Amino acid sequence: MLVQALSAITLYAALSSAAPTGLLKRVTLNAAAVAEAQVRDNTATRAFTAVSITTSDGSCLFVDPLSGDFRENLTPVQTAKCDGSTAQQWDVITKGKHNNKLNSALIVNTLTNACLNFDPRRVAGDQVNLFSCGGRADGSGAVTDSQLFQFTGSAGPLPLLPENGQNKICLTVVKGRLDQTACNPASASGSELFKFGKSAGAGSGTPPKASNTDSTPPPKASVASAATIKANNVASAASTKALTSSSAASAAVVTSNPAVKTGTKLNLAAVAEAMARDNTATRAVSGAPIKAADGSCFFVDPTSGDFRENLIPIQTAKCDGSPAQQWDVITKGIHNNKPGSALIVSSLTQGCLNFDDRRAPGNQVLLFACGGRADGSGEVNDSQLFPFDGTKKTIPLAPLNGKNAICFAIASNGLLDKTSCNPASLSANELFTIG
């Protein structure tokens, strides 16, 4: 099961200044209750995975997990300038545990795993929120028409019509928040229209699609360590430092790999400082999987490194589309000024793939703050730059500081490691597919 509790409890994200400040209620999340209520359906068929939803004015829908209740229910859906953060990513589920109806879809936040829900019993202005899929607060619900929306596969623009609205209710945006309005779906226009867009973060073209996602859930993990971490107040939006460890709640996959120690207690302020997303960067790819030769995907557990989310090993697991398995490829930005090269960045933590041959063998390939300084103050470091021209999806990962003699490969313990290689004659284990 995904570790909802971690991002739920540690979320300390710097949200866009466009977010209505009146919605930023801070709650103390109950780690066990969140883990029970907000469970990712790994059996589901997804028409779209981890995509943005844009409004008629080009802004993106997003959620702040600390703005609902202690279970991450009743979370308002807000709008802000699109920034590619995990809070702005959405799945569209056409079949699964909570959807058994043809031509309908659940709209699920990728970060929290909660479903978009219309409840006309609530007070006006607070009828459209995220709620545990199935409609029961504790996650025990099956299927409810308050969470099913008419859907035939189009990316839009299209109206969002909850089935319990009996074809007379459209979702709309009112003062920066998703709300409902009486409408005629045949003539829906303006703020009544939404579009399922690119993979959140911009850069790539068609949204990733997944059908019949793996039915085998990721290994379970204890929420005990997460429960010790308390959320602080939301950081200033102007700082643009999103604590992506915060997003680990719904995303991080934790395994029983004996080579990986998990459960680090994160220092939220230190993570915010060290792991800042470069919103100025040029991304060749955003939110994409990286696959090994055997078809498994790279993933990270934000609690498997140090208190800043540095020194995190890269593990492999069956691909499941979770944020912990998503990566950005940055070809130009604050930490990359070299043409023909790229940074490989975890979309979840914002740490950069790094090769440090000063460390002990078997522990030289890790995520580290981009720029190479633990506190995030670094600029450009060749230990984090990899040859990349954008013409091929399957490439070697050969760090520039390896001087064309080092490639990455999957070690026998399932972790990404380094090996001596000849880039002109690579083995299958030394090649990786992005996207």
Tab-separated table of C-alpha atoms in Angstrom:
chain	number	residue	atom	x	y	z
A	1	MET	CA	0.000	0.000	0.000
A	2	LEU	CA	1.205	3.525	-0.648
A	3	VAL	CA	2.406	5.396	2.376
A	4	GLN	CA	-0.297	8.077	2.507
A	5	ALA	CA	0.614	8.952	6.046
A	6	LEU	CA	4.025	10.333	5.183
A	7	SER	CA	3.038	13.162	2.864
A	8	ALA	CA	-0.070	13.736	4.828
A	9	ILE	CA	1.886	14.249	8.018
A	10	THR	CA	4.954	15.952	6.557
A	11	LEU	CA	3.333	18.208	3.994
A	12	TYR	CA	4.803	21.662	4.351
A	13	ALA	CA	4.484	22.776	0.755
A	14	ALA	CA	4.992	26.229	-0.541
A	15	LEU	CA	1.799	26.748	-2.515
A	16	SER	CA	1.302	29.242	-5.317
A	17	SER	CA	0.495	32.801	-4.365
A	18	ALA	CA	-2.603	32.391	-6.476
A	19	ALA	CA	-4.102	30.086	-3.857
A	20	PRO	CA	-6.959	31.691	-1.927
A	21	THR	CA	-5.491	32.189	1.514
A	22	GLY	CA	-8.854	31.643	3.181
A	23	LEU	CA	-8.694	27.981	2.197
A	24	LEU	CA	-5.345	27.277	3.781
A	25	LYS	CA	-6.697	25.823	6.998
A	26	ARG	CA	-4.037	23.822	8.812
A	27	VAL	CA	-5.012	20.499	10.286
A	28	THR	CA	-3.129	17.850	12.186
A	29	LEU	CA	-3.404	14.639	10.204
A	30	ASN	CA	-3.842	11.246	11.797
A	31	ALA	CA	-1.320	9.041	10.003
A	32	ALA	CA	-3.168	5.773	10.541
A	33	ALA	CA	-6.518	7.277	9.564
A	34	VAL	CA	-5.096	8.758	6.363
A	35	ALA	CA	-3.480	5.455	5.429
A	36	GLU	CA	-6.822	3.708	5.935
A	37	ALA	CA	-9.003	6.263	4.141
A	38	GLN	CA	-6.883	7.202	1.125
A	39	VAL	CA	-5.725	4.012	-0.582
A	40	ARG	CA	-4.552	3.930	-4.193
A	41	ASP	CA	-6.511	1.445	-6.337
A	42	ASN	CA	-3.745	-0.495	-8.067
A	43	THR	CA	-6.317	-2.654	-9.889
A	44	ALA	CA	-7.874	0.325	-11.668
A	45	THR	CA	-7.926	1.155	-15.373
A	46	ARG	CA	-6.661	4.688	-15.848
A	47	ALA	CA	-7.442	6.711	-18.960
A	48	PHE	CA	-4.982	9.343	-17.760
A	49	THR	CA	-2.336	9.138	-15.066
A	50	ALA	CA	-0.706	12.064	-13.229
A	51	VAL	CA	-1.957	14.739	-15.622
A	52	SER	CA	-2.906	18.327	-15.007
A	53	ILE	CA	-6.491	19.571	-15.176
A	54	THR	CA	-6.615	23.070	-16.612
A	55	THR	CA	-9.410	25.621	-16.444
A	56	SER	CA	-10.592	27.952	-19.199
A	57	ASP	CA	-8.087	30.622	-18.091
A	58	GLY	CA	-5.160	28.188	-18.193
A	59	SER	CA	-4.716	27.711	-14.457
A	60	CYS	CA	-4.420	24.266	-12.888
A	61	LEU	CA	-6.494	22.482	-10.255
A	62	PHE	CA	-4.522	21.607	-7.131
A	63	VAL	CA	-5.013	20.425	-3.563
A	64	ASP	CA	-3.388	21.136	-0.218
A	65	PRO	CA	-3.718	17.956	1.886
A	66	LEU	CA	-3.690	19.983	5.107
A	67	SER	CA	-6.797	21.975	4.160
A	68	GLY	CA	-9.341	19.209	4.845
A	69	ASP	CA	-9.921	17.037	7.888
A	70	PHE	CA	-7.649	14.673	9.819
A	71	ARG	CA	-8.187	11.916	7.210
A	72	GLU	CA	-7.512	14.187	4.171
A	73	ASN	CA	-11.250	14.222	3.449
A	74	LEU	CA	-13.217	17.395	2.618
A	75	THR	CA	-10.171	18.937	0.967
A	76	PRO	CA	-11.136	21.889	-1.289
A	77	VAL	CA	-9.881	21.914	-4.865
A	78	GLN	CA	-8.183	25.201	-5.669
A	79	THR	CA	-6.709	26.812	-8.786
A	80	ALA	CA	-3.260	28.269	-9.309
A	81	LYS	CA	-0.673	28.882	-11.980
A	82	CYS	CA	0.477	25.545	-13.353
A	83	ASP	CA	3.820	24.563	-11.819
A	84	GLY	CA	4.114	20.819	-12.345
A	85	SER	CA	3.928	19.955	-8.669
A	86	THR	CA	2.509	16.638	-7.506
A	87	ALA	CA	-0.402	18.486	-5.901
A	88	GLN	CA	-1.528	19.411	-9.435
A	89	GLN	CA	-1.569	15.851	-10.781
A	90	TRP	CA	-4.718	13.807	-11.383
A	91	ASP	CA	-5.723	10.300	-12.468
A	92	VAL	CA	-8.875	9.546	-14.462
A	93	ILE	CA	-10.163	6.070	-13.536
A	94	THR	CA	-12.663	4.406	-15.865
A	95	LYS	CA	-12.869	1.052	-14.094
A	96	GLY	CA	-11.916	-0.157	-10.648
A	97	LYS	CA	-12.966	-0.807	-7.074
A	98	HIS	CA	-14.906	2.457	-6.942
A	99	ASN	CA	-16.176	2.645	-10.533
A	100	ASN	CA	-18.260	-0.110	-12.094
A	101	LYS	CA	-20.197	2.056	-14.562
A	102	LEU	CA	-19.486	2.384	-18.291
A	103	ASN	CA	-18.866	5.852	-19.742
A	104	SER	CA	-18.046	7.286	-16.343
A	105	ALA	CA	-14.864	8.212	-14.525
A	106	LEU	CA	-13.489	8.954	-11.108
A	107	ILE	CA	-11.246	12.013	-10.945
A	108	VAL	CA	-8.586	11.181	-8.384
A	109	ASN	CA	-5.849	13.388	-7.008
A	110	THR	CA	-2.538	11.615	-7.593
A	111	LEU	CA	-1.049	13.085	-4.419
A	112	THR	CA	-3.751	12.178	-1.906
A	113	ASN	CA	-5.601	9.381	-3.790
A	114	ALA	CA	-8.932	10.990	-2.855
A	115	CYS	CA	-11.819	11.343	-5.323
A	116	LEU	CA	-13.494	14.505	-6.572
A	117	ASN	CA	-16.921	14.548	-4.907
A	118	PHE	CA	-20.147	16.586	-5.203
A	119	ASP	CA	-22.354	16.622	-2.111
A	120	PRO	CA	-25.426	18.893	-2.402
A	121	ARG	CA	-26.221	18.309	1.299
A	122	ARG	CA	-23.319	20.508	2.337
A	123	VAL	CA	-23.495	24.284	2.696
A	124	ALA	CA	-23.346	26.292	-0.535
A	125	GLY	CA	-19.764	27.000	-1.565
A	126	ASP	CA	-18.497	23.853	0.148
A	127	GLN	CA	-20.186	21.143	-1.912
A	128	VAL	CA	-17.256	20.209	-4.170
A	129	ASN	CA	-14.333	18.643	-2.321
A	130	LEU	CA	-12.048	15.653	-2.344
A	131	PHE	CA	-13.325	12.690	-0.359
A	132	SER	CA	-12.301	9.090	0.189
A	133	CYS	CA	-13.129	7.102	-2.940
A	134	GLY	CA	-16.320	5.128	-2.448
A	135	GLY	CA	-17.893	7.879	-0.352
A	136	ARG	CA	-17.199	6.552	3.142
A	137	ALA	CA	-14.923	8.659	5.331
A	138	ASP	CA	-12.889	5.686	6.536
A	139	GLY	CA	-12.239	4.317	3.036
A	140	SER	CA	-14.687	1.425	3.329
A	141	GLY	CA	-17.057	2.644	0.592
A	142	ALA	CA	-17.626	0.874	-2.721
A	143	VAL	CA	-19.194	3.023	-5.490
A	144	THR	CA	-21.073	6.323	-5.221
A	145	ASP	CA	-22.542	8.451	-8.012
A	146	SER	CA	-21.386	11.614	-6.221
A	147	GLN	CA	-17.879	10.750	-7.467
A	148	LEU	CA	-18.703	9.484	-10.963
A	149	PHE	CA	-18.485	11.922	-13.870
A	150	GLN	CA	-19.663	11.455	-17.440
A	151	PHE	CA	-16.628	10.488	-19.522
A	152	THR	CA	-16.116	9.004	-22.979
A	153	GLY	CA	-12.351	9.280	-23.249
A	154	SER	CA	-11.908	12.847	-24.467
A	155	ALA	CA	-9.218	15.073	-22.970
A	156	GLY	CA	-11.563	18.027	-23.455
A	157	PRO	CA	-12.267	20.840	-23.036
A	158	LEU	CA	-15.355	19.278	-21.453
A	159	PRO	CA	-17.772	19.886	-18.580
A	160	LEU	CA	-17.407	17.901	-15.360
A	161	LEU	CA	-20.881	16.506	-14.699
A	162	PRO	CA	-21.361	14.575	-11.446
A	163	GLU	CA	-23.876	11.801	-11.991
A	164	ASN	CA	-25.816	12.697	-8.857
A	165	GLY	CA	-26.403	16.122	-10.430
A	166	GLN	CA	-28.800	14.439	-12.891
A	167	ASN	CA	-27.342	16.263	-15.890
A	168	LYS	CA	-28.237	19.654	-14.416
A	169	ILE	CA	-25.059	20.426	-12.467
A	170	CYS	CA	-21.642	21.366	-13.832
A	171	LEU	CA	-18.515	22.038	-11.853
A	172	THR	CA	-17.136	25.528	-12.195
A	173	VAL	CA	-14.526	27.805	-10.629
A	174	VAL	CA	-15.620	30.489	-8.175
A	175	LYS	CA	-13.011	32.782	-6.612
A	176	GLY	CA	-10.170	30.330	-7.132
A	177	ARG	CA	-12.040	27.286	-5.844
A	178	LEU	CA	-13.858	24.460	-7.598
A	179	ASP	CA	-17.601	24.750	-7.040
A	180	GLN	CA	-20.901	23.749	-8.675
A	181	THR	CA	-23.427	25.596	-10.803
A	182	ALA	CA	-26.727	24.861	-12.527
A	183	CYS	CA	-26.058	24.340	-16.221
A	184	ASN	CA	-27.100	22.932	-19.561
A	185	PRO	CA	-24.274	20.515	-20.420
A	186	ALA	CA	-24.929	20.959	-24.138
A	187	SER	CA	-24.036	24.628	-23.926
A	188	ALA	CA	-21.396	24.560	-21.171
A	189	SER	CA	-18.818	27.289	-21.654
A	190	GLY	CA	-16.115	29.354	-19.975
A	191	SER	CA	-15.394	28.306	-16.410
A	192	GLU	CA	-17.624	25.228	-16.859
A	193	LEU	CA	-15.047	23.621	-19.178
A	194	PHE	CA	-11.895	21.739	-18.145
A	195	LYS	CA	-9.091	19.975	-19.977
A	196	PHE	CA	-7.003	16.966	-19.010
A	197	GLY	CA	-3.588	18.168	-20.058
A	198	LYS	CA	0.024	17.208	-20.283
A	199	SER	CA	1.820	15.310	-17.591
A	200	ALA	CA	1.999	17.883	-14.853
A	201	GLY	CA	5.206	19.859	-15.225
A	202	ALA	CA	5.058	20.642	-18.938
A	203	GLY	CA	7.502	19.549	-21.553
A	204	SER	CA	6.151	16.263	-22.860
A	205	GLY	CA	3.315	15.876	-25.287
A	206	THR	CA	0.500	13.366	-24.942
A	207	PRO	CA	-0.513	12.553	-21.372
A	208	PRO	CA	0.682	9.163	-20.179
A	209	LYS	CA	-2.018	6.524	-20.307
A	210	ALA	CA	-2.282	3.330	-18.354
A	211	SER	CA	-4.799	0.552	-18.622
A	212	ASN	CA	-5.286	-2.238	-16.146
A	213	THR	CA	-2.583	-0.915	-13.898
A	214	ASP	CA	-0.686	-3.536	-12.003
A	215	SER	CA	-2.943	-5.392	-9.611
A	216	THR	CA	-0.112	-6.168	-7.240
A	217	PRO	CA	0.095	-3.365	-4.672
A	218	PRO	CA	3.479	-2.070	-3.563
A	219	PRO	CA	4.775	-3.601	-0.349
A	220	LYS	CA	3.159	-2.321	2.831
A	221	ALA	CA	4.994	-0.080	5.223
A	222	SER	CA	4.536	1.018	8.781
A	223	VAL	CA	3.195	4.490	9.405
A	224	ALA	CA	4.829	4.653	12.830
A	225	SER	CA	7.772	6.772	11.741
A	226	ALA	CA	5.540	9.092	9.762
A	227	ALA	CA	3.319	9.672	12.741
A	228	THR	CA	6.193	11.290	14.605
A	229	ILE	CA	6.535	14.032	12.025
A	230	LYS	CA	4.271	17.027	12.479
A	231	ALA	CA	3.257	19.406	9.717
A	232	ASN	CA	4.243	23.031	10.059
A	233	ASN	CA	2.471	26.011	8.598
A	234	VAL	CA	2.480	26.465	4.859
A	235	ALA	CA	5.661	28.130	3.666
A	236	SER	CA	5.453	31.377	1.783
A	237	ALA	CA	4.467	30.898	-1.831
A	238	ALA	CA	7.063	33.411	-2.857
A	239	SER	CA	9.784	31.075	-1.667
A	240	THR	CA	8.772	28.503	-4.321
A	241	LYS	CA	10.326	25.816	-2.143
A	242	ALA	CA	7.866	22.931	-2.238
A	243	LEU	CA	8.557	20.263	0.303
A	244	THR	CA	8.105	17.309	-1.951
A	245	SER	CA	8.840	14.992	0.920
A	246	SER	CA	5.526	16.236	1.967
A	247	SER	CA	4.025	14.647	-1.070
A	248	ALA	CA	5.395	11.291	-0.100
A	249	ALA	CA	2.283	10.549	1.862
A	250	SER	CA	0.450	9.229	-1.109
A	251	ALA	CA	3.382	8.441	-3.225
A	252	ALA	CA	6.398	6.867	-1.651
A	253	VAL	CA	6.754	3.160	-1.981
A	254	VAL	CA	8.660	1.541	0.867
A	255	THR	CA	10.077	-1.926	0.435
A	256	SER	CA	11.606	-4.500	2.676
A	257	ASN	CA	14.845	-4.370	0.654
A	258	PRO	CA	17.470	-5.181	3.301
A	259	ALA	CA	19.917	-2.877	1.543
A	260	VAL	CA	17.724	0.145	2.261
A	261	LYS	CA	17.178	1.715	5.667
A	262	THR	CA	13.882	3.620	5.892
A	263	GLY	CA	12.040	5.727	8.418
A	264	THR	CA	14.314	8.764	8.656
A	265	LYS	CA	12.743	11.636	10.586
A	266	LEU	CA	12.853	14.575	8.197
A	267	ASN	CA	13.655	18.134	9.187
A	268	LEU	CA	11.007	20.029	7.257
A	269	ALA	CA	12.805	23.353	7.126
A	270	ALA	CA	16.021	21.668	5.977
A	271	VAL	CA	14.207	19.721	3.257
A	272	ALA	CA	12.488	22.864	2.020
A	273	GLU	CA	15.860	24.582	1.759
A	274	ALA	CA	17.725	21.689	0.130
A	275	MET	CA	15.097	20.353	-2.284
A	276	ALA	CA	13.802	23.375	-4.163
A	277	ARG	CA	12.130	22.769	-7.531
A	278	ASP	CA	13.705	24.751	-10.374
A	279	ASN	CA	10.649	26.355	-11.956
A	280	THR	CA	12.873	28.155	-14.502
A	281	ALA	CA	14.220	24.899	-15.950
A	282	THR	CA	13.716	23.470	-19.430
A	283	ARG	CA	12.342	19.953	-19.061
A	284	ALA	CA	12.673	17.503	-21.936
A	285	VAL	CA	10.520	15.066	-19.972
A	286	SER	CA	8.312	15.590	-16.908
A	287	GLY	CA	6.777	13.060	-14.544
A	288	ALA	CA	7.936	10.077	-16.584
A	289	PRO	CA	9.013	6.585	-15.483
A	290	ILE	CA	12.551	5.316	-15.987
A	291	LYS	CA	12.609	1.624	-16.781
A	292	ALA	CA	15.377	-0.929	-16.452
A	293	ALA	CA	15.934	-3.679	-19.007
A	294	ASP	CA	13.658	-6.068	-17.091
A	295	GLY	CA	10.757	-3.595	-17.262
A	296	SER	CA	10.916	-2.525	-13.616
A	297	CYS	CA	10.790	1.171	-12.712
A	298	PHE	CA	13.114	3.391	-10.709
A	299	PHE	CA	11.563	4.681	-7.497
A	300	VAL	CA	12.570	6.509	-4.345
A	301	ASP	CA	11.454	6.462	-0.712
A	302	PRO	CA	11.994	9.951	0.754
A	303	THR	CA	12.617	8.504	4.230
A	304	SER	CA	15.509	6.300	3.108
A	305	GLY	CA	18.128	9.057	3.068
A	306	ASP	CA	19.132	11.710	5.587
A	307	PHE	CA	17.086	14.407	7.334
A	308	ARG	CA	17.290	16.671	4.247
A	309	GLU	CA	16.239	13.922	1.778
A	310	ASN	CA	19.827	13.664	0.547
A	311	LEU	CA	21.641	10.337	0.040
A	312	ILE	CA	18.496	8.461	-1.045
A	313	PRO	CA	19.148	5.174	-2.892
A	314	ILE	CA	17.322	4.484	-6.146
A	315	GLN	CA	15.399	1.237	-5.987
A	316	THR	CA	13.493	-0.709	-8.629
A	317	ALA	CA	10.006	-2.144	-8.448
A	318	LYS	CA	7.107	-3.162	-10.638
A	319	CYS	CA	5.833	-0.041	-12.415
A	320	ASP	CA	2.708	1.394	-10.766
A	321	GLY	CA	2.519	5.004	-11.978
A	322	SER	CA	2.941	6.472	-8.487
A	323	PRO	CA	4.699	9.842	-7.972
A	324	ALA	CA	7.625	8.006	-6.338
A	325	GLN	CA	8.332	6.523	-9.803
A	326	GLN	CA	8.211	9.811	-11.708
A	327	TRP	CA	11.236	11.673	-13.053
A	328	ASP	CA	12.059	14.929	-14.830
A	329	VAL	CA	14.874	15.345	-17.351
A	330	ILE	CA	16.246	18.896	-17.173
A	331	THR	CA	18.330	20.122	-20.103
A	332	LYS	CA	18.781	23.717	-18.966
A	333	GLY	CA	18.339	25.480	-15.655
A	334	ILE	CA	19.869	26.727	-12.448
A	335	HIS	CA	21.853	23.484	-12.048
A	336	ASN	CA	22.568	22.682	-15.718
A	337	ASN	CA	24.380	25.119	-17.996
A	338	LYS	CA	25.954	22.553	-20.297
A	339	PRO	CA	24.391	21.864	-23.748
A	340	GLY	CA	23.964	18.189	-24.611
A	341	SER	CA	23.591	17.137	-20.982
A	342	ALA	CA	20.742	16.571	-18.544
A	343	LEU	CA	19.911	16.321	-14.874
A	344	ILE	CA	17.781	13.329	-13.858
A	345	VAL	CA	15.497	14.634	-11.097
A	346	SER	CA	12.958	12.834	-8.938
A	347	SER	CA	9.621	14.579	-9.523
A	348	LEU	CA	8.668	13.666	-5.972
A	349	THR	CA	11.652	14.830	-3.935
A	350	GLN	CA	13.381	17.183	-6.439
A	351	GLY	CA	16.696	15.478	-5.635
A	352	CYS	CA	19.142	14.931	-8.506
A	353	LEU	CA	20.652	11.596	-9.525
A	354	ASN	CA	24.264	11.814	-8.373
A	355	PHE	CA	27.477	9.767	-8.701
A	356	ASP	CA	30.061	10.229	-5.949
A	357	ASP	CA	33.063	7.913	-6.227
A	358	ARG	CA	34.386	9.141	-2.871
A	359	ARG	CA	31.710	7.138	-1.078
A	360	ALA	CA	31.913	3.453	-0.189
A	361	PRO	CA	31.355	0.950	-3.022
A	362	GLY	CA	27.699	0.101	-3.366
A	363	ASN	CA	26.699	3.513	-1.997
A	364	GLN	CA	27.937	5.833	-4.730
A	365	VAL	CA	24.734	6.339	-6.764
A	366	LEU	CA	22.157	8.299	-4.782
A	367	LEU	CA	19.803	11.258	-4.946
A	368	PHE	CA	21.340	14.485	-3.684
A	369	ALA	CA	20.392	18.163	-3.646
A	370	CYS	CA	20.772	19.529	-7.165
A	371	GLY	CA	23.988	21.493	-7.475
A	372	GLY	CA	25.872	19.103	-5.198
A	373	ARG	CA	25.669	20.995	-1.898
A	374	ALA	CA	23.727	19.327	0.902
A	375	ASP	CA	21.870	22.498	1.856
A	376	GLY	CA	20.767	23.239	-1.716
A	377	SER	CA	23.174	26.130	-2.233
A	378	GLY	CA	25.139	24.441	-5.021
A	379	GLU	CA	25.074	25.540	-8.654
A	380	VAL	CA	26.301	23.046	-11.274
A	381	ASN	CA	28.099	19.763	-10.625
A	382	ASP	CA	29.262	17.254	-13.230
A	383	SER	CA	28.468	14.400	-10.829
A	384	GLN	CA	24.805	15.104	-11.670
A	385	LEU	CA	25.063	15.732	-15.421
A	386	PHE	CA	24.495	12.971	-17.984
A	387	PRO	CA	24.960	13.035	-21.779
A	388	PHE	CA	21.524	13.624	-23.349
A	389	ASP	CA	20.512	14.930	-26.767
A	390	GLY	CA	16.825	14.076	-26.667
A	391	THR	CA	16.842	11.865	-29.759
A	392	LYS	CA	16.517	8.480	-28.012
A	393	LYS	CA	14.291	7.157	-25.234
A	394	THR	CA	16.653	4.297	-24.351
A	395	ILE	CA	20.032	5.563	-23.207
A	396	PRO	CA	22.933	4.793	-20.878
A	397	LEU	CA	23.255	6.838	-17.708
A	398	ALA	CA	26.912	7.819	-17.805
A	399	PRO	CA	27.748	10.659	-15.369
A	400	LEU	CA	30.120	13.262	-16.772
A	401	ASN	CA	32.480	12.891	-13.817
A	402	GLY	CA	32.854	9.225	-14.784
A	403	LYS	CA	34.874	10.417	-17.809
A	404	ASN	CA	33.135	8.071	-20.259
A	405	ALA	CA	34.232	4.995	-18.314
A	406	ILE	CA	31.364	4.682	-15.802
A	407	CYS	CA	27.757	3.674	-16.460
A	408	PHE	CA	24.898	3.009	-14.109
A	409	ALA	CA	23.410	-0.472	-13.833
A	410	ILE	CA	21.076	-2.401	-11.566
A	411	ALA	CA	23.069	-4.278	-8.938
A	412	SER	CA	22.185	-7.713	-7.606
A	413	ASN	CA	20.529	-6.102	-4.565
A	414	GLY	CA	18.044	-4.262	-6.780
A	415	LEU	CA	19.616	-0.821	-6.312
A	416	LEU	CA	20.992	1.484	-8.972
A	417	ASP	CA	24.795	1.364	-8.849
A	418	LYS	CA	27.815	2.108	-11.011
A	419	THR	CA	29.843	-0.184	-13.198
A	420	SER	CA	32.837	0.164	-15.482
A	421	CYS	CA	31.674	0.275	-19.086
A	422	ASN	CA	32.425	1.087	-22.668
A	423	PRO	CA	29.648	3.414	-23.878
A	424	ALA	CA	30.217	2.148	-27.416
A	425	SER	CA	29.295	-1.442	-26.483
A	426	LEU	CA	26.754	-1.414	-23.702
A	427	SER	CA	24.967	-4.380	-22.183
A	428	ALA	CA	21.193	-4.433	-21.659
A	429	ASN	CA	21.641	-3.834	-17.926
A	430	GLU	CA	23.407	-0.568	-18.721
A	431	LEU	CA	20.526	0.876	-20.759
A	432	PHE	CA	17.417	2.598	-19.417
A	433	THR	CA	14.212	3.774	-21.054
A	434	ILE	CA	12.736	7.152	-20.142
A	435	GLY	CA	8.989	7.408	-20.623
